[in-house]
Short mmCIF file of C-alpha atoms in Angstrom, two decimals:
data_model
loop_
_atom_site.label_atom_id
_atom_site.label_comp_id
_atom_site.label_asym_id
_atom_site.label_seq_id
_atom_site.Cartn_x
_atom_site.Cartn_y
_atom_site.Cartn_z
CA MET A 1 31.76 -55.61 24.90
CA ASP A 2 34.02 -58.05 26.69
CA TYR A 3 34.71 -57.19 30.29
CA ASN A 4 36.84 -60.25 30.88
CA PRO A 5 37.64 -62.30 27.77
CA ASN A 6 39.74 -64.89 29.62
CA PRO A 7 38.17 -65.71 32.93
CA ILE A 8 39.75 -68.24 35.28
CA ILE A 9 37.65 -71.35 35.59
CA VAL A 10 37.63 -73.38 38.77
CA ASN A 11 36.57 -76.99 39.19
CA PRO A 12 33.14 -77.05 40.64
CA GLY A 13 32.59 -79.09 43.75
CA THR A 14 31.93 -82.74 43.04
CA THR A 15 29.14 -83.03 45.54
CA TRP A 16 25.75 -81.60 45.37
CA THR A 17 22.69 -81.96 47.46
CA ARG A 18 19.29 -82.69 46.13
CA ARG A 19 16.40 -81.93 48.35
CA LYS A 20 13.28 -84.00 48.15
CA THR A 21 10.59 -82.54 45.96
CA GLN A 22 8.72 -79.76 47.67
CA LYS A 23 5.25 -78.59 47.05
CA GLU A 24 4.91 -76.01 44.33
CA ARG A 25 5.60 -72.57 45.66
CA HIS A 26 3.67 -69.50 44.70
CA SER A 27 5.94 -67.03 43.00
CA LEU A 28 5.29 -63.49 41.89
CA TRP A 29 7.30 -64.08 38.78
CA LEU A 30 6.83 -67.61 37.60
CA SER A 31 6.86 -71.12 38.88
CA GLU A 32 9.69 -73.26 37.67
CA GLU A 33 9.40 -76.74 36.28
CA GLY A 34 10.10 -79.24 39.04
CA ASP A 35 10.25 -76.45 41.54
CA ASP A 36 13.13 -77.09 43.87
CA SER A 37 12.81 -74.10 46.12
CA ILE A 38 13.43 -74.23 49.80
CA ASP A 39 10.08 -74.08 51.44
CA ALA A 40 8.52 -75.26 54.61
CA ASP A 41 5.11 -76.49 55.58
CA ASP A 42 2.94 -73.58 56.50
CA ASN A 43 3.27 -74.11 60.21
CA GLU A 44 6.83 -75.30 60.40
CA VAL A 45 9.96 -73.19 60.24
CA GLU A 46 12.65 -74.94 58.25
CA LEU A 47 16.19 -74.01 59.10
CA ILE A 48 18.54 -73.41 56.18
CA ASP A 49 22.28 -72.98 55.98
CA GLY A 50 24.80 -71.31 53.69
CA ASP A 51 25.41 -74.50 51.70
CA GLU A 52 21.75 -74.69 50.78
CA VAL A 53 21.71 -71.06 49.67
CA PHE A 54 24.88 -71.74 47.67
CA ASP A 55 23.17 -74.70 46.02
CA LEU A 56 20.42 -72.38 44.81
CA ILE A 57 22.76 -69.92 43.12
CA ARG A 58 25.87 -71.93 42.13
CA SER A 59 24.53 -72.95 38.71
CA ILE A 60 23.29 -69.55 37.58
CA SER A 61 24.97 -68.82 34.23
CA ASP A 62 27.37 -65.94 33.94
CA PRO A 63 25.78 -63.18 31.80
CA GLU A 64 28.97 -62.69 29.81
CA HIS A 65 30.17 -66.30 29.56
CA ARG A 66 26.83 -68.02 29.23
CA SER A 67 28.21 -71.56 29.07
CA MET A 68 29.78 -71.18 32.50
CA THR A 69 28.22 -70.99 35.91
CA LEU A 70 28.90 -68.47 38.66
CA GLU A 71 30.51 -71.31 40.62
CA GLN A 72 32.86 -72.23 37.76
CA LEU A 73 34.02 -68.62 37.54
CA ALA A 74 34.38 -68.43 41.34
CA VAL A 75 31.94 -65.53 41.41
CA VAL A 76 30.01 -67.25 44.20
CA SER A 77 31.18 -69.71 46.82
CA ALA A 78 29.70 -71.26 49.94
CA PRO A 79 31.99 -69.46 52.43
CA GLN A 80 30.78 -66.11 51.03
CA ILE A 81 27.24 -66.79 52.22
CA THR A 82 26.05 -66.04 55.74
CA VAL A 83 22.69 -67.21 57.05
CA SER A 84 21.04 -66.28 60.32
CA ASN A 85 17.90 -68.32 60.92
CA GLN A 86 17.29 -66.43 64.10
CA LYS A 87 17.33 -63.04 62.41
CA ASN A 88 15.84 -64.38 59.14
CA HIS A 89 18.72 -62.85 57.28
CA VAL A 90 20.82 -64.02 54.33
CA MET A 91 23.95 -62.19 53.20
CA VAL A 92 25.45 -63.17 49.85
CA GLU A 93 28.81 -61.78 48.86
CA PHE A 94 30.01 -62.33 45.29
CA THR A 95 33.31 -61.67 43.52
CA PRO A 96 33.23 -60.11 40.05
CA THR A 97 35.84 -61.72 37.79
CA VAL A 98 37.45 -58.35 37.06
CA PRO A 99 37.28 -55.11 39.10
CA HIS A 100 35.64 -53.14 36.26
CA CYS A 101 33.07 -55.85 35.48
CA GLY A 102 30.10 -54.09 33.89
CA MET A 103 27.95 -57.16 34.42
CA SER A 104 28.14 -57.05 38.22
CA THR A 105 24.70 -55.53 38.57
CA VAL A 106 23.18 -58.19 36.33
CA ILE A 107 24.94 -60.95 38.29
CA GLY A 108 23.71 -59.49 41.57
CA LEU A 109 20.20 -59.13 40.19
CA SER A 110 20.18 -62.75 39.01
CA ILE A 111 21.20 -63.88 42.51
CA ARG A 112 18.51 -61.67 44.04
CA VAL A 113 15.76 -62.96 41.74
CA ARG A 114 16.80 -66.57 42.28
CA LEU A 115 16.62 -66.13 46.05
CA LEU A 116 13.35 -64.17 45.89
CA ARG A 117 11.82 -67.11 44.07
CA SER A 118 13.36 -69.86 46.17
CA LEU A 119 13.86 -68.77 49.76
CA PRO A 120 11.02 -68.68 52.28
CA ASN A 121 9.49 -65.20 52.51
CA ARG A 122 10.74 -64.73 56.04
CA PHE A 123 14.31 -64.14 54.84
CA LYS A 124 15.60 -60.65 54.13
CA VAL A 125 18.45 -60.83 51.64
CA ASP A 126 21.42 -58.50 51.28
CA ILE A 127 23.74 -58.89 48.31
CA LYS A 128 27.17 -57.30 48.11
CA VAL A 129 30.31 -57.55 46.03
CA LYS A 130 33.39 -58.74 47.90
CA PRO A 131 35.07 -55.70 49.49
CA GLY A 132 37.81 -54.42 47.19
CA SER A 133 36.72 -56.56 44.23
CA HIS A 134 35.05 -53.86 42.18
CA THR A 135 35.92 -50.31 41.19
CA SER A 136 32.32 -49.16 41.76
CA GLU A 137 31.73 -51.27 44.83
CA HIS A 138 29.55 -48.78 46.70
CA ALA A 139 27.41 -47.95 43.67
CA VAL A 140 26.83 -51.62 42.79
CA ASN A 141 25.96 -52.53 46.38
CA LYS A 142 23.60 -49.60 46.76
CA GLN A 143 21.74 -50.43 43.58
CA LEU A 144 21.39 -54.15 44.36
CA ASN A 145 19.91 -53.42 47.78
CA ASP A 146 17.51 -50.68 46.73
CA LYS A 147 14.29 -52.59 46.29
CA GLU A 148 12.66 -49.85 44.24
CA ARG A 149 15.51 -49.96 41.73
CA VAL A 150 15.29 -53.77 41.69
CA ALA A 151 11.51 -53.67 41.20
CA ALA A 152 11.83 -51.24 38.30
CA ALA A 153 14.59 -53.33 36.70
CA LEU A 154 12.32 -56.39 36.86
CA GLU A 155 9.67 -54.47 34.90
CA ASN A 156 12.21 -53.83 32.13
CA ASN A 157 11.85 -56.51 29.45
CA ALA A 158 15.43 -56.22 28.20
CA ILE A 159 16.80 -56.88 31.68
CA THR A 160 14.41 -59.71 32.51
CA GLU A 161 15.29 -61.48 29.25
CA VAL A 162 18.96 -61.52 30.24
CA LEU A 163 18.08 -62.60 33.77
CA GLU A 164 15.87 -65.46 32.60
CA THR A 165 18.66 -66.74 30.36
CA CYS A 166 21.10 -66.71 33.27
CA LEU A 167 18.58 -68.40 35.55
CA GLU A 168 17.69 -71.23 33.15
CA SER A 169 20.56 -73.31 34.46
CA ALA A 170 20.08 -72.40 38.13
CA GLY A 171 17.98 -75.51 38.84
CA ARG A 172 20.99 -77.79 38.18
CA ARG A 173 22.30 -76.87 41.62
CA GLY A 174 25.87 -77.87 40.87
CA ARG A 175 25.14 -80.89 38.72
CA PRO A 176 26.76 -80.99 35.28
CA ALA A 177 24.63 -79.88 32.35
CA ASP A 178 24.34 -83.35 30.84
CA ILE A 179 22.43 -84.98 33.68
CA MET B 1 8.35 -55.56 72.79
CA GLY B 2 6.33 -52.56 73.72
CA VAL B 3 4.99 -53.90 77.00
CA ASP B 4 6.23 -50.89 78.91
CA LEU B 5 5.24 -48.29 76.35
CA PRO B 6 2.25 -46.08 77.18
CA TYR B 7 0.32 -46.63 73.95
CA LYS B 8 -0.66 -49.70 71.96
CA LEU B 9 -1.48 -50.22 68.29
CA SER B 10 -4.40 -52.47 67.37
CA ALA B 11 -5.13 -53.55 63.80
CA ILE B 12 -8.77 -52.65 63.10
CA ALA B 13 -8.83 -53.53 59.39
CA GLU B 14 -6.88 -55.82 57.05
CA LEU B 15 -7.67 -54.99 53.46
CA THR B 16 -6.66 -57.49 50.80
CA GLY B 17 -7.07 -57.43 47.06
CA HIS B 18 -3.82 -56.26 45.48
CA GLU B 19 -2.14 -59.03 43.52
CA ASP B 20 1.37 -57.75 44.07
CA ARG B 21 3.39 -55.55 46.43
CA ALA B 22 1.48 -52.50 47.70
CA TRP B 23 3.66 -49.40 47.61
CA ASN B 24 1.70 -46.49 48.95
CA VAL B 25 -1.44 -45.56 50.87
CA ALA B 26 -3.24 -42.19 51.09
CA TRP B 27 -6.17 -40.95 53.17
CA ASN B 28 -8.61 -38.65 51.39
CA PRO B 29 -8.41 -35.43 53.45
CA VAL B 30 -12.14 -34.68 53.14
CA LYS B 31 -14.11 -37.86 52.45
CA PRO B 32 -14.09 -41.24 54.19
CA LEU B 33 -11.91 -42.87 51.54
CA LEU B 34 -8.58 -44.66 51.73
CA ALA B 35 -6.56 -45.29 48.55
CA THR B 36 -3.77 -47.82 47.97
CA CYS B 37 -1.58 -48.47 44.94
CA SER B 38 0.45 -51.45 43.86
CA ALA B 39 2.87 -53.11 41.49
CA ASP B 40 -0.29 -54.75 40.07
CA LYS B 41 -0.91 -51.34 38.36
CA THR B 42 -4.20 -50.75 40.15
CA VAL B 43 -5.47 -48.31 42.75
CA ARG B 44 -7.96 -49.61 45.31
CA LEU B 45 -10.35 -47.39 47.24
CA TYR B 46 -11.89 -48.32 50.59
CA GLY B 47 -14.70 -46.52 52.41
CA TYR B 48 -15.15 -46.37 56.16
CA SER B 49 -17.70 -45.26 58.72
CA GLY B 50 -18.34 -45.42 62.45
CA ILE B 51 -16.89 -43.60 65.47
CA PRO B 52 -14.72 -44.15 67.41
CA THR B 53 -13.65 -47.34 65.62
CA PRO B 54 -14.72 -47.32 61.99
CA THR B 55 -15.27 -50.38 59.84
CA PHE B 56 -13.72 -50.47 56.38
CA SER B 57 -15.14 -51.89 53.19
CA PHE B 58 -13.94 -52.16 49.62
CA HIS B 59 -15.32 -49.31 47.53
CA THR B 60 -13.87 -49.60 44.05
CA SER B 61 -10.77 -50.42 42.08
CA ILE B 62 -9.22 -48.21 39.40
CA SER B 63 -7.43 -50.36 36.87
CA THR B 64 -5.46 -47.26 35.71
CA ASP B 65 -3.90 -46.98 32.27
CA HIS B 66 -0.41 -47.21 33.68
CA GLY B 67 1.79 -49.74 31.93
CA LYS B 68 3.91 -50.41 34.99
CA THR B 69 3.84 -50.27 38.80
CA VAL B 70 1.82 -47.48 40.38
CA ARG B 71 4.44 -46.32 42.86
CA SER B 72 2.68 -43.56 44.73
CA ILE B 73 -0.62 -41.71 45.07
CA ALA B 74 -1.71 -38.35 46.46
CA TRP B 75 -5.12 -36.76 47.09
CA SER B 76 -5.61 -33.08 46.29
CA PRO B 77 -6.53 -30.98 49.36
CA SER B 78 -10.14 -30.75 48.10
CA GLY B 79 -10.33 -34.55 48.09
CA GLU B 80 -11.74 -34.43 44.55
CA THR B 81 -8.66 -35.45 42.59
CA LEU B 82 -6.18 -38.29 42.90
CA ALA B 83 -2.70 -38.21 41.37
CA THR B 84 -0.75 -41.39 40.57
CA ALA B 85 3.00 -41.69 39.92
CA SER B 86 4.03 -44.71 37.87
CA PHE B 87 7.17 -46.54 36.85
CA ASP B 88 5.86 -46.01 33.29
CA SER B 89 7.26 -42.45 33.76
CA THR B 90 3.89 -40.69 33.72
CA ILE B 91 1.70 -38.99 36.32
CA GLY B 92 -2.03 -39.77 36.13
CA ILE B 93 -4.74 -37.36 37.30
CA TRP B 94 -7.99 -39.06 38.27
CA GLN B 95 -11.46 -37.68 38.95
CA GLN B 96 -14.79 -39.25 39.61
CA LYS B 97 -17.46 -38.98 36.94
CA GLY B 98 -20.72 -37.27 37.93
CA ALA B 99 -21.71 -34.72 40.53
CA GLN B 100 -20.73 -34.89 44.14
CA ASP B 101 -23.35 -35.45 46.82
CA GLU B 102 -23.89 -32.59 49.22
CA ASP B 103 -23.59 -34.66 52.37
CA GLU B 104 -20.08 -35.92 51.74
CA GLU B 105 -21.35 -39.34 50.76
CA VAL B 106 -19.16 -41.14 48.33
CA THR B 107 -20.87 -41.23 44.98
CA ALA B 108 -20.85 -44.25 42.75
CA GLY B 109 -19.41 -42.61 39.62
CA GLU B 110 -16.51 -44.23 37.86
CA TRP B 111 -12.98 -42.86 38.29
CA GLN B 112 -11.56 -41.56 35.03
CA CYS B 113 -8.19 -40.35 33.89
CA ALA B 114 -8.62 -36.58 33.53
CA SER B 115 -5.05 -35.93 32.51
CA LEU B 116 -1.78 -37.73 31.93
CA LEU B 117 1.39 -35.74 32.64
CA GLU B 118 4.35 -36.68 30.52
CA GLY B 119 7.86 -35.32 30.73
CA HIS B 120 9.84 -37.51 33.08
CA GLU B 121 12.29 -39.78 31.30
CA THR B 122 12.22 -42.72 33.70
CA GLU B 123 10.21 -44.12 36.62
CA CYS B 124 8.16 -41.59 38.59
CA LYS B 125 8.47 -42.28 42.28
CA SER B 126 6.42 -39.72 44.10
CA VAL B 127 3.80 -37.03 43.58
CA ALA B 128 2.49 -34.35 45.98
CA TRP B 129 -0.06 -31.50 46.01
CA SER B 130 0.72 -28.16 47.63
CA ALA B 131 -1.41 -27.09 50.59
CA SER B 132 -3.52 -24.79 48.41
CA GLY B 133 -3.97 -27.47 45.75
CA THR B 134 -2.73 -25.12 43.03
CA LEU B 135 0.65 -26.80 42.57
CA LEU B 136 1.71 -30.39 41.99
CA ALA B 137 5.24 -31.78 42.30
CA SER B 138 6.58 -35.00 40.81
CA CYS B 139 9.97 -36.73 40.90
CA SER B 140 11.73 -39.53 39.10
CA ARG B 141 14.78 -41.74 38.69
CA ASP B 142 15.73 -39.21 35.98
CA LYS B 143 17.04 -37.08 38.91
CA THR B 144 14.56 -34.28 38.32
CA VAL B 145 11.74 -32.68 40.28
CA TRP B 146 8.96 -31.06 38.26
CA VAL B 147 6.63 -28.35 39.57
CA TRP B 148 3.28 -28.19 37.80
CA GLU B 149 0.60 -25.51 38.03
CA VAL B 150 -2.96 -26.78 38.23
CA GLN B 151 -5.13 -24.90 35.72
CA PRO B 152 -8.87 -25.12 35.05
CA ASP B 153 -10.19 -28.29 33.42
CA CYS B 154 -7.36 -30.44 34.70
CA ASP B 155 -4.74 -28.72 32.60
CA PHE B 156 -1.25 -28.74 34.04
CA GLU B 157 1.52 -26.37 33.08
CA CYS B 158 5.11 -27.17 33.99
CA LEU B 159 6.56 -24.22 35.92
CA GLY B 160 9.99 -25.66 36.48
CA VAL B 161 12.25 -28.67 36.13
CA LEU B 162 14.65 -28.83 39.06
CA MET B 163 17.84 -30.70 38.30
CA GLU B 164 19.61 -30.41 41.62
CA HIS B 165 19.98 -34.01 42.73
CA THR B 166 22.80 -36.19 41.41
CA GLN B 167 20.75 -39.41 41.69
CA ASP B 168 17.13 -40.71 41.74
CA VAL B 169 14.65 -38.52 43.55
CA LYS B 170 12.67 -40.78 45.88
CA SER B 171 10.08 -38.47 47.37
CA VAL B 172 8.60 -34.96 47.27
CA ALA B 173 6.65 -33.19 50.04
CA TRP B 174 5.13 -29.70 50.28
CA HIS B 175 5.28 -27.54 53.38
CA PRO B 176 1.84 -27.61 55.09
CA SER B 177 1.16 -23.88 54.65
CA GLU B 178 3.90 -22.20 52.58
CA GLU B 179 4.93 -22.87 49.01
CA ILE B 180 8.14 -24.60 49.98
CA LEU B 181 8.94 -27.94 48.39
CA ALA B 182 11.23 -30.64 49.79
CA SER B 183 12.73 -33.58 47.87
CA ALA B 184 14.59 -36.66 49.11
CA SER B 185 17.09 -38.61 47.06
CA TYR B 186 19.24 -41.68 46.49
CA ASP B 187 22.13 -39.17 46.66
CA ASP B 188 21.57 -39.12 50.48
CA THR B 189 20.46 -35.47 50.53
CA ILE B 190 17.27 -33.47 50.95
CA LYS B 191 16.74 -30.30 48.94
CA LEU B 192 14.37 -27.42 49.60
CA TYR B 193 12.94 -25.20 46.86
CA LEU B 194 11.16 -21.88 46.53
CA ASP B 195 9.60 -19.91 43.73
CA ASP B 196 11.45 -16.76 42.82
CA PRO B 197 8.57 -14.44 41.80
CA SER B 198 10.73 -12.74 39.18
CA ASP B 199 12.39 -15.93 37.97
CA ASP B 200 12.13 -19.72 38.26
CA TRP B 201 11.85 -22.24 41.04
CA PHE B 202 15.22 -22.69 42.70
CA CYS B 203 16.90 -24.78 45.38
CA PHE B 204 17.67 -22.67 48.44
CA GLU B 205 19.01 -25.34 50.77
CA THR B 206 20.57 -28.82 50.74
CA LEU B 207 20.22 -30.84 53.93
CA LYS B 208 23.08 -33.24 54.47
CA GLY B 209 23.49 -35.74 57.27
CA HIS B 210 21.96 -39.04 56.22
CA THR B 211 24.58 -41.59 55.22
CA SER B 212 22.41 -43.42 52.68
CA THR B 213 19.28 -42.98 50.51
CA VAL B 214 16.57 -40.72 51.91
CA TRP B 215 13.26 -42.47 51.20
CA SER B 216 10.55 -40.39 52.77
CA LEU B 217 9.76 -36.92 54.13
CA ALA B 218 7.09 -35.62 56.51
CA TRP B 219 6.53 -32.03 57.55
CA ALA B 220 5.33 -31.38 61.08
CA PRO B 221 1.72 -30.11 61.08
CA GLY B 222 2.92 -26.63 62.10
CA GLY B 223 5.63 -26.60 59.45
CA ARG B 224 8.50 -25.71 61.74
CA TYR B 225 10.02 -29.19 61.54
CA LEU B 226 10.70 -31.70 58.78
CA ALA B 227 11.29 -35.43 59.37
CA SER B 228 13.25 -37.63 56.96
CA ALA B 229 13.55 -41.43 56.84
CA SER B 230 16.55 -43.19 55.39
CA ASP B 231 18.27 -46.40 54.37
CA ASP B 232 20.76 -45.54 57.15
CA CYS B 233 18.01 -46.78 59.54
CA THR B 234 17.50 -43.38 61.17
CA VAL B 235 14.87 -40.66 61.15
CA ARG B 236 16.30 -37.17 61.25
CA ILE B 237 14.41 -34.14 62.52
CA TRP B 238 15.25 -30.83 60.84
CA LYS B 239 14.24 -27.55 62.47
CA ARG B 240 13.64 -24.19 60.89
CA VAL B 241 16.27 -21.96 62.46
CA ALA B 242 15.79 -19.01 60.10
CA GLU B 243 13.35 -17.98 57.35
CA HIS B 244 15.11 -20.14 54.78
CA GLN B 245 17.31 -22.36 56.89
CA TRP B 246 16.76 -25.78 58.41
CA GLU B 247 19.17 -27.70 60.65
CA CYS B 248 19.24 -31.27 61.91
CA VAL B 249 18.40 -31.14 65.60
CA CYS B 250 17.95 -34.81 66.42
CA VAL B 251 18.39 -38.33 65.08
CA LEU B 252 15.85 -41.01 66.04
CA GLU B 253 17.10 -44.59 66.07
CA GLY B 254 14.96 -47.66 66.43
CA HIS B 255 14.93 -49.55 63.13
CA GLU B 256 17.15 -52.37 61.92
CA ARG B 257 16.56 -52.13 58.19
CA THR B 258 15.73 -49.39 55.67
CA ILE B 259 13.03 -46.97 56.84
CA TYR B 260 10.73 -46.53 53.85
CA SER B 261 8.12 -44.20 55.28
CA VAL B 262 7.54 -41.57 57.90
CA SER B 263 4.35 -39.67 58.74
CA TRP B 264 3.76 -36.79 61.14
CA GLY B 265 0.27 -36.57 62.62
CA MET B 266 -1.51 -34.31 65.03
CA THR B 267 -3.51 -36.46 67.34
CA THR B 268 -6.29 -35.19 69.56
CA THR B 269 -5.46 -37.51 72.44
CA LYS B 270 -2.39 -35.60 73.48
CA ARG B 271 -0.29 -36.93 76.26
CA VAL B 272 0.96 -33.98 78.25
CA SER B 273 4.28 -34.41 79.93
CA GLU B 274 5.04 -33.08 83.37
CA GLU B 275 6.90 -30.11 81.98
CA GLY B 276 4.03 -29.40 79.61
CA GLY B 277 5.94 -28.35 76.50
CA GLU B 278 4.04 -27.36 73.37
CA PRO B 279 2.89 -30.58 71.65
CA LEU B 280 4.36 -31.21 68.21
CA GLY B 281 2.32 -34.30 67.37
CA TRP B 282 3.18 -37.91 66.77
CA LEU B 283 5.67 -39.32 64.32
CA ALA B 284 5.20 -42.81 62.83
CA SER B 285 7.93 -44.71 60.99
CA ALA B 286 8.07 -48.11 59.28
CA GLY B 287 10.23 -50.03 56.84
CA GLY B 288 12.09 -53.18 55.93
CA ASP B 289 12.24 -54.54 59.48
CA GLY B 290 8.42 -54.67 59.64
CA ARG B 291 8.42 -52.60 62.82
CA ILE B 292 6.15 -49.63 63.45
CA ASN B 293 7.50 -46.98 65.81
CA ILE B 294 5.47 -44.07 67.19
CA TRP B 295 7.24 -41.14 68.77
CA GLN B 296 5.67 -38.27 70.65
CA LEU B 297 7.40 -34.96 70.12
CA GLU B 298 7.05 -31.72 71.97
CA GLU B 299 8.85 -28.42 72.08
CA ALA B 300 11.29 -28.41 74.94
CA PRO B 301 10.45 -25.96 77.73
CA ASN B 302 12.72 -22.91 77.40
CA SER B 303 13.43 -23.92 73.81
CA THR B 304 15.80 -21.83 71.77
CA VAL B 305 15.87 -21.34 68.02
CA ASN B 306 17.91 -24.48 67.37
CA SER B 307 17.15 -26.61 70.42
CA PRO B 308 15.95 -30.12 69.69
CA PRO B 309 12.39 -31.15 70.46
CA LYS B 310 11.76 -33.58 73.29
CA TYR B 311 10.93 -37.01 71.97
CA GLU B 312 9.71 -40.25 73.46
CA LEU B 313 8.92 -43.63 71.90
CA ILE B 314 5.31 -44.17 72.96
CA SER B 315 4.37 -47.26 70.96
CA CYS B 316 6.05 -49.99 68.95
CA ILE B 317 4.86 -53.12 67.21
CA GLU B 318 6.93 -55.82 65.50
CA ASN B 319 6.07 -57.62 62.26
CA GLY B 320 3.24 -55.24 61.37
CA HIS B 321 2.84 -57.04 58.03
CA GLY B 322 4.15 -60.46 59.04
CA ASP B 323 7.43 -61.19 57.25
CA SER B 324 6.88 -58.37 54.77
CA ASP B 325 8.48 -54.96 54.48
CA ILE B 326 6.20 -52.03 55.27
CA ASN B 327 6.39 -49.57 52.39
CA SER B 328 4.15 -46.76 53.56
CA ILE B 329 2.69 -45.50 56.82
CA VAL B 330 0.27 -42.54 57.02
CA TRP B 331 -1.76 -40.87 59.78
CA CYS B 332 -5.38 -40.11 58.97
CA PRO B 333 -5.71 -36.31 58.69
CA ARG B 334 -9.51 -36.14 59.21
CA ALA B 335 -10.99 -34.77 62.41
CA GLY B 336 -12.23 -37.56 64.65
CA TYR B 337 -9.99 -40.14 63.00
CA GLN B 338 -6.56 -38.74 63.79
CA ASP B 339 -5.74 -41.73 65.98
CA LEU B 340 -5.79 -43.97 62.88
CA LEU B 341 -2.77 -45.08 60.87
CA ALA B 342 -2.74 -46.89 57.54
CA THR B 343 0.12 -49.09 56.33
CA VAL B 344 0.79 -51.13 53.19
CA GLY B 345 3.41 -53.79 52.61
CA ASP B 346 5.10 -56.22 50.28
CA ASP B 347 2.31 -58.67 51.18
CA GLY B 348 -0.03 -56.51 49.05
CA MET B 349 -2.16 -55.80 52.08
CA ALA B 350 -3.35 -52.55 53.60
CA LYS B 351 -3.85 -52.39 57.35
CA VAL B 352 -5.49 -49.77 59.50
CA TRP B 353 -4.25 -49.33 63.06
CA LYS B 354 -5.77 -47.52 66.00
CA ILE B 355 -3.51 -46.11 68.67
CA GLU B 356 -4.86 -46.19 72.21
CA VAL B 357 -3.64 -45.86 75.75
CA ALA B 358 -2.16 -49.23 76.70
#
């Protein structure tokens, strides 16, 4: 079923940052090739900002339009990310392409899994749809921030297959696919 | 934090071994055994001995036959049987092979699945035994609560399927002496149920007040009060104002993220206030902010039927499991050990805390 057959595509930013290779990070799910997660030495707290969080999620593929990234569809953007290093808190707001988007939960889950795998453990992450951008805003937000629901979803093979497909491109961090 | 509070919490054991998030912890009510369960699908049992500060050691691990996360565990009042609730939508009933020693020593027999209860359509989230041990309740994301009757030879008969909640049911808890069941839900409500002797189990009250998911319930040891913990970052205290009526009488604040667990214990080291109200025990709460709060509650002097209890934060500790969420907190119910608390967290670890005068 198509939720939005003709999405608006935006030009992705022309700059991207590439962090120096970090040591492989233990992940509950899997370790990625050429792991590019944000991680610090064990005894050093590394400060991160919204641009870095954006870099981690900008190249996740849209579950409905697989050839496009969340950045290209303007689902995620740097100004919609708030980071507090002091409170160890990250808030990611995303904008579904249409208000009835049935894929919003999958998009939110893909952002959550990406950040679970990449951010230092000290960060608590909240994920919400942009206020007014979805007809079931409250229900989507509640589900995405209920960790028991998220944990159960990640034990469901059908869901994890979709998530893994969306996350395959996440490591590009804004670079075009052909690099 | 906590420098001015009258009690302090000291970690006396850190128990590792789970390979994934630990969800729930349960003290055996009779034997010196502590059980934990995890997303790694196993249950781990730890033994302990020594007074006043026991030492803990790994006893055994039950691999369980569950295909997914073991979300919660509950010991029967006899301490002989363990129930597991799993995301694979089944409830497991576990007993130890071989005879029990007379002197309450833990025997070495293997833990076996004595029964597997099927019926729920999706993830089971909680399981609880009634005070008499003759009834078992289970709940699930399928929005239902099931009441099972325990029959000889680990047979279980379903007495009722309660379809009152409009969303996932997160937790079930039996009244400490009467056959009253409480359930907490993602629909932000708590429901109370009774058995109609001439008919089926039915919901006789819905408690509304929380503004988000209710994750956990704890009855006061005397059964007059019920505590509930919520995603709205509050603990609410509900008081029995009539035979079949409870009302919210106070709201405890002191957490910054979801409260996943609340436990109501009756400690022996009671702190008597100047007014000397009837002690109602100690309430422990923990959740996504990693903080452990301990409140002392007592009946207010000159209390009326719906007057709130007096409450005071007596101890608090930050980052109980480092950066991790705390998923479960439980007071030890055994005589001589009622000043002990167990917690488990997303770090997969179980910790045991002792509360002492600061």
